[in-house]
Every structure is written in structure tokens, then in C-alpha cells.
mmCIF file of C-alpha atoms and ligand atoms in Angstrom:
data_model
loop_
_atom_site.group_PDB
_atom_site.id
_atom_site.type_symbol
_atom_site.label_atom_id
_atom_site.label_comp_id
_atom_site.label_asym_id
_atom_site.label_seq_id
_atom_site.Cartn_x
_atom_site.Cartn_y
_atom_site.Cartn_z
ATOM 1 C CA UNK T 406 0.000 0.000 0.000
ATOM 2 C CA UNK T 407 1.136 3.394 -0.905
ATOM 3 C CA UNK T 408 2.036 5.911 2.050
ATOM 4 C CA UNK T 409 1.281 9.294 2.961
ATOM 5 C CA UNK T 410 2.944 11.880 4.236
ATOM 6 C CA UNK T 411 1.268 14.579 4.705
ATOM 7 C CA UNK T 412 3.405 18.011 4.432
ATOM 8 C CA UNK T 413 1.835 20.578 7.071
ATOM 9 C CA UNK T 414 4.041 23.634 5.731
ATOM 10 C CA UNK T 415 0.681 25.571 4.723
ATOM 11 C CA UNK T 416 -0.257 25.335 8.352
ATOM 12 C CA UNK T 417 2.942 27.549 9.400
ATOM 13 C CA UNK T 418 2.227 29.666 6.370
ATOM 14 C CA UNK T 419 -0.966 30.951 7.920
ATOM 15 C CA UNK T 420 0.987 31.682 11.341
ATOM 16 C CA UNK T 421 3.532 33.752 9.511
ATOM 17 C CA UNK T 422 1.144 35.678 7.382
ATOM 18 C CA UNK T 423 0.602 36.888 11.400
ATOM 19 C CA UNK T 424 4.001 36.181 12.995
ATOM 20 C CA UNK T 425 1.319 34.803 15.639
ATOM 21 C CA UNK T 426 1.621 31.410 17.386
ATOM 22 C CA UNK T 427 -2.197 30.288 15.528
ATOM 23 C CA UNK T 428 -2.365 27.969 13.686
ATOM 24 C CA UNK T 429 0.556 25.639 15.240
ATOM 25 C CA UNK T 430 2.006 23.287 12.616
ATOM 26 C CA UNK T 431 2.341 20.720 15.896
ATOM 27 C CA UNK T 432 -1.014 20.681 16.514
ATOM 28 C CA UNK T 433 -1.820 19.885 12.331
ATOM 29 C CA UNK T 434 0.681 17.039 12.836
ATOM 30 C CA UNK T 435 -0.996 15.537 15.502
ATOM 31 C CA UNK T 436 -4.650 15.896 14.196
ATOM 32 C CA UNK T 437 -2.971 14.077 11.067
ATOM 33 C CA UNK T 438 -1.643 11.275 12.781
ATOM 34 C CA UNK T 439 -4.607 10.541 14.482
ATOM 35 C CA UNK T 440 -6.835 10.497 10.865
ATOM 36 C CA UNK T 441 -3.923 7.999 9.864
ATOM 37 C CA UNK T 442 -1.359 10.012 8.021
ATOM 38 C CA UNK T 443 1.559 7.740 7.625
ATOM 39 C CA UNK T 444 4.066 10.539 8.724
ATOM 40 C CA UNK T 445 4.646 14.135 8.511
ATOM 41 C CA UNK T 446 6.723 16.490 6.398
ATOM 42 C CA UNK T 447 7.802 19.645 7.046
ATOM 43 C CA UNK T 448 10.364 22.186 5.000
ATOM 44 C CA UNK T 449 13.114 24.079 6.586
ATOM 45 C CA UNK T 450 14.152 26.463 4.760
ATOM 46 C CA UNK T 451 16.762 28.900 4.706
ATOM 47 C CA UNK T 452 14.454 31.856 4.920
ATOM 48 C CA UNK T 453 12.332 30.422 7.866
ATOM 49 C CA UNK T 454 9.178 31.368 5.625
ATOM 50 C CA UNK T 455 7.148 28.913 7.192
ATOM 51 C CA UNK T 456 8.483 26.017 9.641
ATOM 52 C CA UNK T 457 11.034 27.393 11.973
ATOM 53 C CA UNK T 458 13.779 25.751 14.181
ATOM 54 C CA UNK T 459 10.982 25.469 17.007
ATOM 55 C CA UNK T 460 8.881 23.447 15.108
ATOM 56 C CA UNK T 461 11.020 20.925 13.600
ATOM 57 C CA UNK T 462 12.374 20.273 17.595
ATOM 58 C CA UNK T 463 8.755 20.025 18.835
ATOM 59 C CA UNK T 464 8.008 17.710 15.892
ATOM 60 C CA UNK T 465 10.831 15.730 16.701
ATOM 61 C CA UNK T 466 9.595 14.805 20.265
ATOM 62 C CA UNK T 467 5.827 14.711 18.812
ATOM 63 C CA UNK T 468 6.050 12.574 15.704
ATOM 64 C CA UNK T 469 4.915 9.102 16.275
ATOM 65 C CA UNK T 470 5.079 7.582 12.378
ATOM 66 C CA UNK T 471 7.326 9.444 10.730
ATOM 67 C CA UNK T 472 9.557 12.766 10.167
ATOM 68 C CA UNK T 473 10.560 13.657 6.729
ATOM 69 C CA UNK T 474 12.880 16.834 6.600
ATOM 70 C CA UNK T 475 12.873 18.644 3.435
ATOM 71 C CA UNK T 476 15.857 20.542 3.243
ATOM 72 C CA UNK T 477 18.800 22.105 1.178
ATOM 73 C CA UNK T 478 22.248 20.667 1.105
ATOM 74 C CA UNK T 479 23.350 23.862 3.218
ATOM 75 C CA UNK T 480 25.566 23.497 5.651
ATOM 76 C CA UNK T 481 23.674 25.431 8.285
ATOM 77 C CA UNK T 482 20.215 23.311 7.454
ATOM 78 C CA UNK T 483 22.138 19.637 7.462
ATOM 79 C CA UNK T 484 24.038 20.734 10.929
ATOM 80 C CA UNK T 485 20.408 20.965 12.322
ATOM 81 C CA UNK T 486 19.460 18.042 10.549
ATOM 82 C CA UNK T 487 22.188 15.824 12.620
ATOM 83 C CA UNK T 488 21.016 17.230 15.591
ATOM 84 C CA UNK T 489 17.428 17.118 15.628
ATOM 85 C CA UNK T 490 17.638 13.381 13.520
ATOM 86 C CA UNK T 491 14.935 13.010 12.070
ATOM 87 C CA UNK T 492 13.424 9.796 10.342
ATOM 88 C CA UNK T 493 14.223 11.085 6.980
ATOM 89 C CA UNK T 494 15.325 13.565 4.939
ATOM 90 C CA UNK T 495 14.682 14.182 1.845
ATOM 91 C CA UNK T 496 16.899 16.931 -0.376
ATOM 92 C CA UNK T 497 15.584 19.936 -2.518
ATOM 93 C CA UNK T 498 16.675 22.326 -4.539
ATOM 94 C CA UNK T 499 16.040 25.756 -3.158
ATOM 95 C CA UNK T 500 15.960 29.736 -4.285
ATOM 96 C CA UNK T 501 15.105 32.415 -2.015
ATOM 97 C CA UNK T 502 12.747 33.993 -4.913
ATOM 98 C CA UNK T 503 10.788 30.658 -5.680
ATOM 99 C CA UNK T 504 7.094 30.240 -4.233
ATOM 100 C CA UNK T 505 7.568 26.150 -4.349
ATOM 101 C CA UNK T 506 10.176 24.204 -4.780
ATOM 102 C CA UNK T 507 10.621 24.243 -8.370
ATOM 103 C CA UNK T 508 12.561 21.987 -9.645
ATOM 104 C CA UNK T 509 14.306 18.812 -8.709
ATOM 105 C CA UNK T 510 17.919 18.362 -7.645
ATOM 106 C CA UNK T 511 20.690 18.342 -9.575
ATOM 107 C CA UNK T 512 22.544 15.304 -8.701
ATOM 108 C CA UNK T 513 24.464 14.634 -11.472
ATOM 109 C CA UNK T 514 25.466 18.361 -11.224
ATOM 110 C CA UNK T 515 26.889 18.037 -7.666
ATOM 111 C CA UNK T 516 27.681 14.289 -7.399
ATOM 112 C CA UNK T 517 30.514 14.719 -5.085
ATOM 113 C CA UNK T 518 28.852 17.675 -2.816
ATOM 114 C CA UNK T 519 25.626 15.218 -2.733
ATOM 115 C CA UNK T 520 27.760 12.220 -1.767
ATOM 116 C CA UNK T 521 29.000 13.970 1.176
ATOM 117 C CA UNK T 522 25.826 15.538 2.743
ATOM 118 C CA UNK T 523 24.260 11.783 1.936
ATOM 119 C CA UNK T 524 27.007 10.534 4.313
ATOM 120 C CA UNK T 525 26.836 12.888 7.130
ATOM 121 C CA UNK T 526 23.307 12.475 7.452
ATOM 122 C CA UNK T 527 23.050 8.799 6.620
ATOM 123 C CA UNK T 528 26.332 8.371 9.560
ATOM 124 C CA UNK T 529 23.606 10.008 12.182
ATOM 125 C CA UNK T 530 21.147 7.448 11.085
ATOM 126 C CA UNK T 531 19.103 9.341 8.889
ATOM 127 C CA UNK T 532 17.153 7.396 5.578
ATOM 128 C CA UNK T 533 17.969 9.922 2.757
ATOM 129 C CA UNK T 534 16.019 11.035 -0.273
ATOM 130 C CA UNK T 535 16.786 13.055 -3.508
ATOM 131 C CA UNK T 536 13.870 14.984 -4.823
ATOM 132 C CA UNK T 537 14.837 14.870 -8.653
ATOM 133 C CA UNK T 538 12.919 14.872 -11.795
ATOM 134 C CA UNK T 539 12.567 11.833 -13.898
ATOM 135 C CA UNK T 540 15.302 12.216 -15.543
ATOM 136 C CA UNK T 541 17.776 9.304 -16.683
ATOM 137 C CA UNK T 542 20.830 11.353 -15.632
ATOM 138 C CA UNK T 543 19.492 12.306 -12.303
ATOM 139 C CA UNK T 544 18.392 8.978 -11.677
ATOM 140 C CA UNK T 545 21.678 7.088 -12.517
ATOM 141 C CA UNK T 546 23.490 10.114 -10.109
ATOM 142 C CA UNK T 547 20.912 9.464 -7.667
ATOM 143 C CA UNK T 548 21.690 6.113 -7.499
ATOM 144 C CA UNK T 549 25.673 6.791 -7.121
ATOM 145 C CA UNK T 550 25.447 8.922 -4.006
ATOM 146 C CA UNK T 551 24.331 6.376 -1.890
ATOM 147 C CA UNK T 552 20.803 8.193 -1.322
ATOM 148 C CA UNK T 553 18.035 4.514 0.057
ATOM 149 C CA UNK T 554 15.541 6.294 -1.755
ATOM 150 C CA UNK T 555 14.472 9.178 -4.741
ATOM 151 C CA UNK T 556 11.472 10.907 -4.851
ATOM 152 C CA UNK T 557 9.932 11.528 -8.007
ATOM 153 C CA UNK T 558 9.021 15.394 -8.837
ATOM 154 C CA UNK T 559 5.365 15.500 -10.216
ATOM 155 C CA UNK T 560 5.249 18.844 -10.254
ATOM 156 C CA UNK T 561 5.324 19.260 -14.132
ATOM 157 C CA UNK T 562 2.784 16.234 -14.460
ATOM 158 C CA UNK T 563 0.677 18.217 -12.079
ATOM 159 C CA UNK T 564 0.688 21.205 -13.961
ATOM 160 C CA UNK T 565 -0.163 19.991 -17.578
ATOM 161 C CA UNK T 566 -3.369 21.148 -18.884
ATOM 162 C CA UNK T 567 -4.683 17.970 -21.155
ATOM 163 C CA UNK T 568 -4.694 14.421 -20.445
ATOM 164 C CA UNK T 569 -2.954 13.862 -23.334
ATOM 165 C CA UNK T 570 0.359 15.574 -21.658
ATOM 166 C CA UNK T 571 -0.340 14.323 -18.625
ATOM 167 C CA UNK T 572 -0.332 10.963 -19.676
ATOM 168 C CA UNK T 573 2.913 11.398 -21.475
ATOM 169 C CA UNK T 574 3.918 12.969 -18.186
ATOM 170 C CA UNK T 575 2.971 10.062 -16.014
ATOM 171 C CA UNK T 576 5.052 8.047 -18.911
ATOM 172 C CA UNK T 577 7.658 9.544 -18.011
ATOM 173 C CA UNK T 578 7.216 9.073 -14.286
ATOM 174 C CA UNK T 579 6.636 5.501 -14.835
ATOM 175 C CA UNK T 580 9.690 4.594 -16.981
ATOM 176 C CA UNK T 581 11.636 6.826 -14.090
ATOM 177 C CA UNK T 582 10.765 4.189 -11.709
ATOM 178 C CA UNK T 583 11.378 1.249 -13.252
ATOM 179 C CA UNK T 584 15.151 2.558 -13.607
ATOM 180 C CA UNK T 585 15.374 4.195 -10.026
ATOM 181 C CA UNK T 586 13.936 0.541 -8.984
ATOM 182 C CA UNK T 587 16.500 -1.178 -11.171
ATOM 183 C CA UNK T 588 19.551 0.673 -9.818
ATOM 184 C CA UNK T 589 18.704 -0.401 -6.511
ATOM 185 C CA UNK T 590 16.625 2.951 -5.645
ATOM 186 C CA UNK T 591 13.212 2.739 -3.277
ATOM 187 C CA UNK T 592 11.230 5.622 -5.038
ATOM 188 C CA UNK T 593 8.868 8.262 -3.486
ATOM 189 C CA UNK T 594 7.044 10.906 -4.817
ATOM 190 C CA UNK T 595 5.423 14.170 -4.777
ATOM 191 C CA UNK T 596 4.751 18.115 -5.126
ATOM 192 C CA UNK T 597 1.162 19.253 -6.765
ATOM 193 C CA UNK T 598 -0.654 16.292 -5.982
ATOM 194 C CA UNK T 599 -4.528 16.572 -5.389
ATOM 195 C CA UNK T 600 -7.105 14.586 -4.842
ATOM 196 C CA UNK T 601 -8.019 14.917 -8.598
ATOM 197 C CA UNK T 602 -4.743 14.022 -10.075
ATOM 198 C CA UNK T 603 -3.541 11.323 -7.487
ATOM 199 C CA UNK T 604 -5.031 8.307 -8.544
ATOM 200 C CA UNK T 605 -3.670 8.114 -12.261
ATOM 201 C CA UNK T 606 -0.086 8.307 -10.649
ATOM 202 C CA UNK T 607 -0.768 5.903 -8.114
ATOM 203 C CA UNK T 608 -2.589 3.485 -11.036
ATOM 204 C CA UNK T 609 0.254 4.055 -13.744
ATOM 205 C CA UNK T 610 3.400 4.958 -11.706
ATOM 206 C CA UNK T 611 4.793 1.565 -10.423
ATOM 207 C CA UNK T 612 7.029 1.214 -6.987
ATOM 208 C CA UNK T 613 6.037 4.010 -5.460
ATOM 209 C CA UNK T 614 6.464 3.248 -1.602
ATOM 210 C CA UNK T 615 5.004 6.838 -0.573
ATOM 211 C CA UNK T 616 3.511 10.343 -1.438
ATOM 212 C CA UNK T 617 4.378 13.812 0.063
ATOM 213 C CA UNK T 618 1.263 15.968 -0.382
ATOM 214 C CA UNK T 619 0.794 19.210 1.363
ATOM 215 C CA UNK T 620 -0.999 22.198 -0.386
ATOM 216 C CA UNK T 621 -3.991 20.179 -1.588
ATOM 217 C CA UNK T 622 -4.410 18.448 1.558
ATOM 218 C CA UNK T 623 -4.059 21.726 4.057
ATOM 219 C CA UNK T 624 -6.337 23.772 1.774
ATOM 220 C CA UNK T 625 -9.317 21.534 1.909
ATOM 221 C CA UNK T 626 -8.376 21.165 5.869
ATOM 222 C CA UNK T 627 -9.206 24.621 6.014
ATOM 223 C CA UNK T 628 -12.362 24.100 4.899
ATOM 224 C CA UNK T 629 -13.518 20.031 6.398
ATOM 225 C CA UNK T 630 -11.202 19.823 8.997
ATOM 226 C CA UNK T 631 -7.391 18.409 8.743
ATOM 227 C CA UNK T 632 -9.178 14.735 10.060
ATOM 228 C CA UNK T 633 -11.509 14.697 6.951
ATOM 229 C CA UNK T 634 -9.020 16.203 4.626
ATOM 230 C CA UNK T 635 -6.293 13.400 5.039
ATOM 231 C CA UNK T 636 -8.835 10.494 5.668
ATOM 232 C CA UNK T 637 -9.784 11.523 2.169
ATOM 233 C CA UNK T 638 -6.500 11.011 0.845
ATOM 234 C CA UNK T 639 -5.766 7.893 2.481
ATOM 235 C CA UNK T 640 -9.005 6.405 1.333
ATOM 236 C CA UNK T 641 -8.309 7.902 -1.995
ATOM 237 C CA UNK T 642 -4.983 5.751 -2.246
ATOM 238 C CA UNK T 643 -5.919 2.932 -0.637
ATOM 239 C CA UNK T 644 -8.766 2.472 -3.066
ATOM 240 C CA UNK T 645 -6.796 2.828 -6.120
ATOM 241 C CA UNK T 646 -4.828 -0.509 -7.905
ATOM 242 C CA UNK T 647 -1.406 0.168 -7.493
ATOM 243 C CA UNK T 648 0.767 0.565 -10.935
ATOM 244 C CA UNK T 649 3.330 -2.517 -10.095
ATOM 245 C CA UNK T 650 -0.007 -4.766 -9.414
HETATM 246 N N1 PXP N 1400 7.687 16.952 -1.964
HETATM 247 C C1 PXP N 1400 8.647 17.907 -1.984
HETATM 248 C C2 PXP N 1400 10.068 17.498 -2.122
HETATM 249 C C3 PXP N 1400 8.311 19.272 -1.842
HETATM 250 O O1 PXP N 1400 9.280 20.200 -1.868
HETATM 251 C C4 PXP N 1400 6.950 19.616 -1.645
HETATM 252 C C5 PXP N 1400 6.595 21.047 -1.428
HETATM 253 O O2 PXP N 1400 7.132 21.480 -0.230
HETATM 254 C C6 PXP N 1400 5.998 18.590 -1.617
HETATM 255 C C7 PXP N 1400 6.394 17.274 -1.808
HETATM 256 C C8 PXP N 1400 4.553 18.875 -1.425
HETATM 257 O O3 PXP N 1400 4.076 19.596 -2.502
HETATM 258 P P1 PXP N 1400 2.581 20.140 -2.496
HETATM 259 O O4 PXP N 1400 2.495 21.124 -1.374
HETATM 260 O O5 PXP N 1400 2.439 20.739 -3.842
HETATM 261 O O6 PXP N 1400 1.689 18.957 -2.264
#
């Protein structure tokens, strides 16, 4: 069965649009472990634009399933990743001037810088995860740097306007995969995922161990309640046939 994680960095977006202490991201994480979120994700970045260092320590002593760090390679970020340890951590790509993460990480770019931070974190017990796109090159560099697992950007899948690219999108995704999985790679995946546009991945991308969804899920919290919202989603993946079936 395909997992969730559930990213709650929307939740600390509303807080900082008040530099308040309402809502707290802590609270969202343990509202969606109780509805059965399979862990939690949060973002750290550099800027502090939504989860800040207090968070990521609470959610270290609050997490029950499991913490996925989303981070840059920089050295301030993976010092705080050693310390705090979480479950996982999973690298991105990050610009100050970006409203998402855009695109994935250039492994093959910065094999040997990639390597390293892999080590450090893996020596502190920490599962690592590239966030790259499908892309032969990244995957084959992925799979050098010693990384357990990738996770597959669906980002541009997300964003295409006809089925028709889509599917060729979700091609792509799929034949992705089916390399990472060759090369010894568990894969993940994520980033614009919705309840509209998660079941064709799930039903056509094969191997995929878990999704990180956060916007979709946290807006239509806002609305039903963060319970509803990721019971939703889980009953939305566990209901569809899994690609590698
Ligand atoms: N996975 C990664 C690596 C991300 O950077 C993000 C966005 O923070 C997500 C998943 C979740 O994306 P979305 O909020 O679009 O669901």
C-alpha cells in the first residue's frame, strides 16, 4: 500500500502571514496522525518562511510515524538536521525567490557535494532522499550517491493542462521508476498532488512506496477539517490498484 505523508508547511504559512503562534504546525501534525497520516513532512528552509527551528524540535519529540525533513544541502540546514535526527530527509533544490520548490535536484550536477551531505546524514542514522525529476541522468546520479531512496518530482505532471500531456507525463514518471527501482533505488514521490490528479499516478506509476502531499491536503483542511481532509487522501490511495499490481 502506498504511504502518505502529509506536508503541514501551509499550516505555518498561515501563522507567519501573522508572525502569531495560531495555527501551530504541531497541533496539524498531531490531528494528522490521528486520521492515519503515515508521517509528517515539514520544510526548513533557509528563509524560515514557514516552519522554523521550534517546530522541527517540537516535531521531533511529537512525531509518532514518521519525520521527513525537506531541506537544502546547506551546511547550516544539514548541521540541524544531525542534531534534531529526524526519520528522513529528503533533499531539494532551493531559491530564495521561488514560491515552491521548483525543480528537482541536480545530482548529477553536484555528485561529489551530494555524496557527502548523503554521508553525514546517513552516519547520524538518517534514511535519505533526492527529490529529482525523472530524468535518466538524475536517476543514474541518484543512485551513485548512496541516497536509500528518490522521490519523483510531479510537479510538471501536475501542472499539464490535457490528459494527453499528462499521460505522457505520467510516462515519463513511470519509466523513471522502473530505472530508479532497477539501480537499486526505493522511489517516493510528490509536489502538486490533489485529490483529482492522485489516482492516475498511483494506477500508472509503479514502486512508489510513498507520497508527500501538502498544499492540496491543508487547503481543503481549512475548509472540512485536517481529520476529513487526510482520511480523504488515504481512502483515496488505498482504493486505487497500485501501478506494479
Ligand atoms: N515533496 C517535496 C520534495 C516538496 O518540496 C513539496 C513542497 O514542499 C511537496 C512534496 C509537497 O508539494 P505540495 O504542497 O504541492 O503537495
Amino acid at each position: 500500500m502506498v504511504k502518505l505523508g502529509v506536508n503541514i508547511d501551509h499550516v505555518a504559512t498561515v501563522r507567519q502571514a501573522r508572525r502569531t503562534i495560531e495555527p501551530d504546525p504541531v497541533a496539524a501534525a498531531v490531528l494528522v496522525e490521528l486520521a492515519g497520516g503515515d508521517g509528517i513532512t515539514v520544510h526548513l528552509r533557509e528563509d524560515r518562511r514557514h516552519i522554523n527551528d521550534r517546530d522541527v524540535d517540537i516535531l521531533r519529540q511529537v512525531v509518532r510515524t514518521k519525520l521527513n525533513l525537506e531541506m537544502s544541502i546547506a551546511p547550516s540546514i544539514v548541521k540541524i538536521a544531525c542534531r534534531i535526527k529526524p526519520d528522513q530527509v529528503t533533499l531539494v533544490p532551493e531559491k530564495r525567490q521561488e514560491i515552491t520548490t521548483e525543480g528537482g535536484l541536480n545530482v548529477s550536477g553536484q555528485l561529489k557535494k551530494i555524496k557527502k551531505t548523503v554521508k553525514t546524514l546517513q552516519k547520524k542514522g538518517i534514511v535519505v532522499s533526492l527529490f529529482i525529476a525523472a530524468e535518466k541522468k538524475q536517476i543514474e546520479a541518484a543512485s551513485k550517491t548512496g541516497a536509500e531512496f528518490i522521490e519523483l518530482h510531479t510537479g510538471r505532471y501536475a501542472n499539464m493542462k490535457s490528459k494527453k500531456t499528462a499521460d505522457k507525463e505520467l510516462r515519463v514518471l513511470a519509466i523513471g521508476a522502473v530505472l530508479a527501482k532497477s539501480l537499486g533505488l526505493r522511489v517516493n514521490a510528490g509536489h502538486g498532488l490533489t485529490y483529482l490528479n492522485t489516482r492516475e499516478l498511483v494506477e500508472t506509476v509503479p514502486y512508489l512506496e510513498e507520497l508527500n502531499i501538502g498544499h492540496s491536503i491543508v487547503s481543503k483542511a481549512v475548509l472540512v477539517g485536517m481529520e476529513n481532509a487526510v482520511l480523504e487522501m488515504k481512502e483515496l490511495i488505498n482504493s486505487c490498484q497500485q501501478g506494479d499490481n
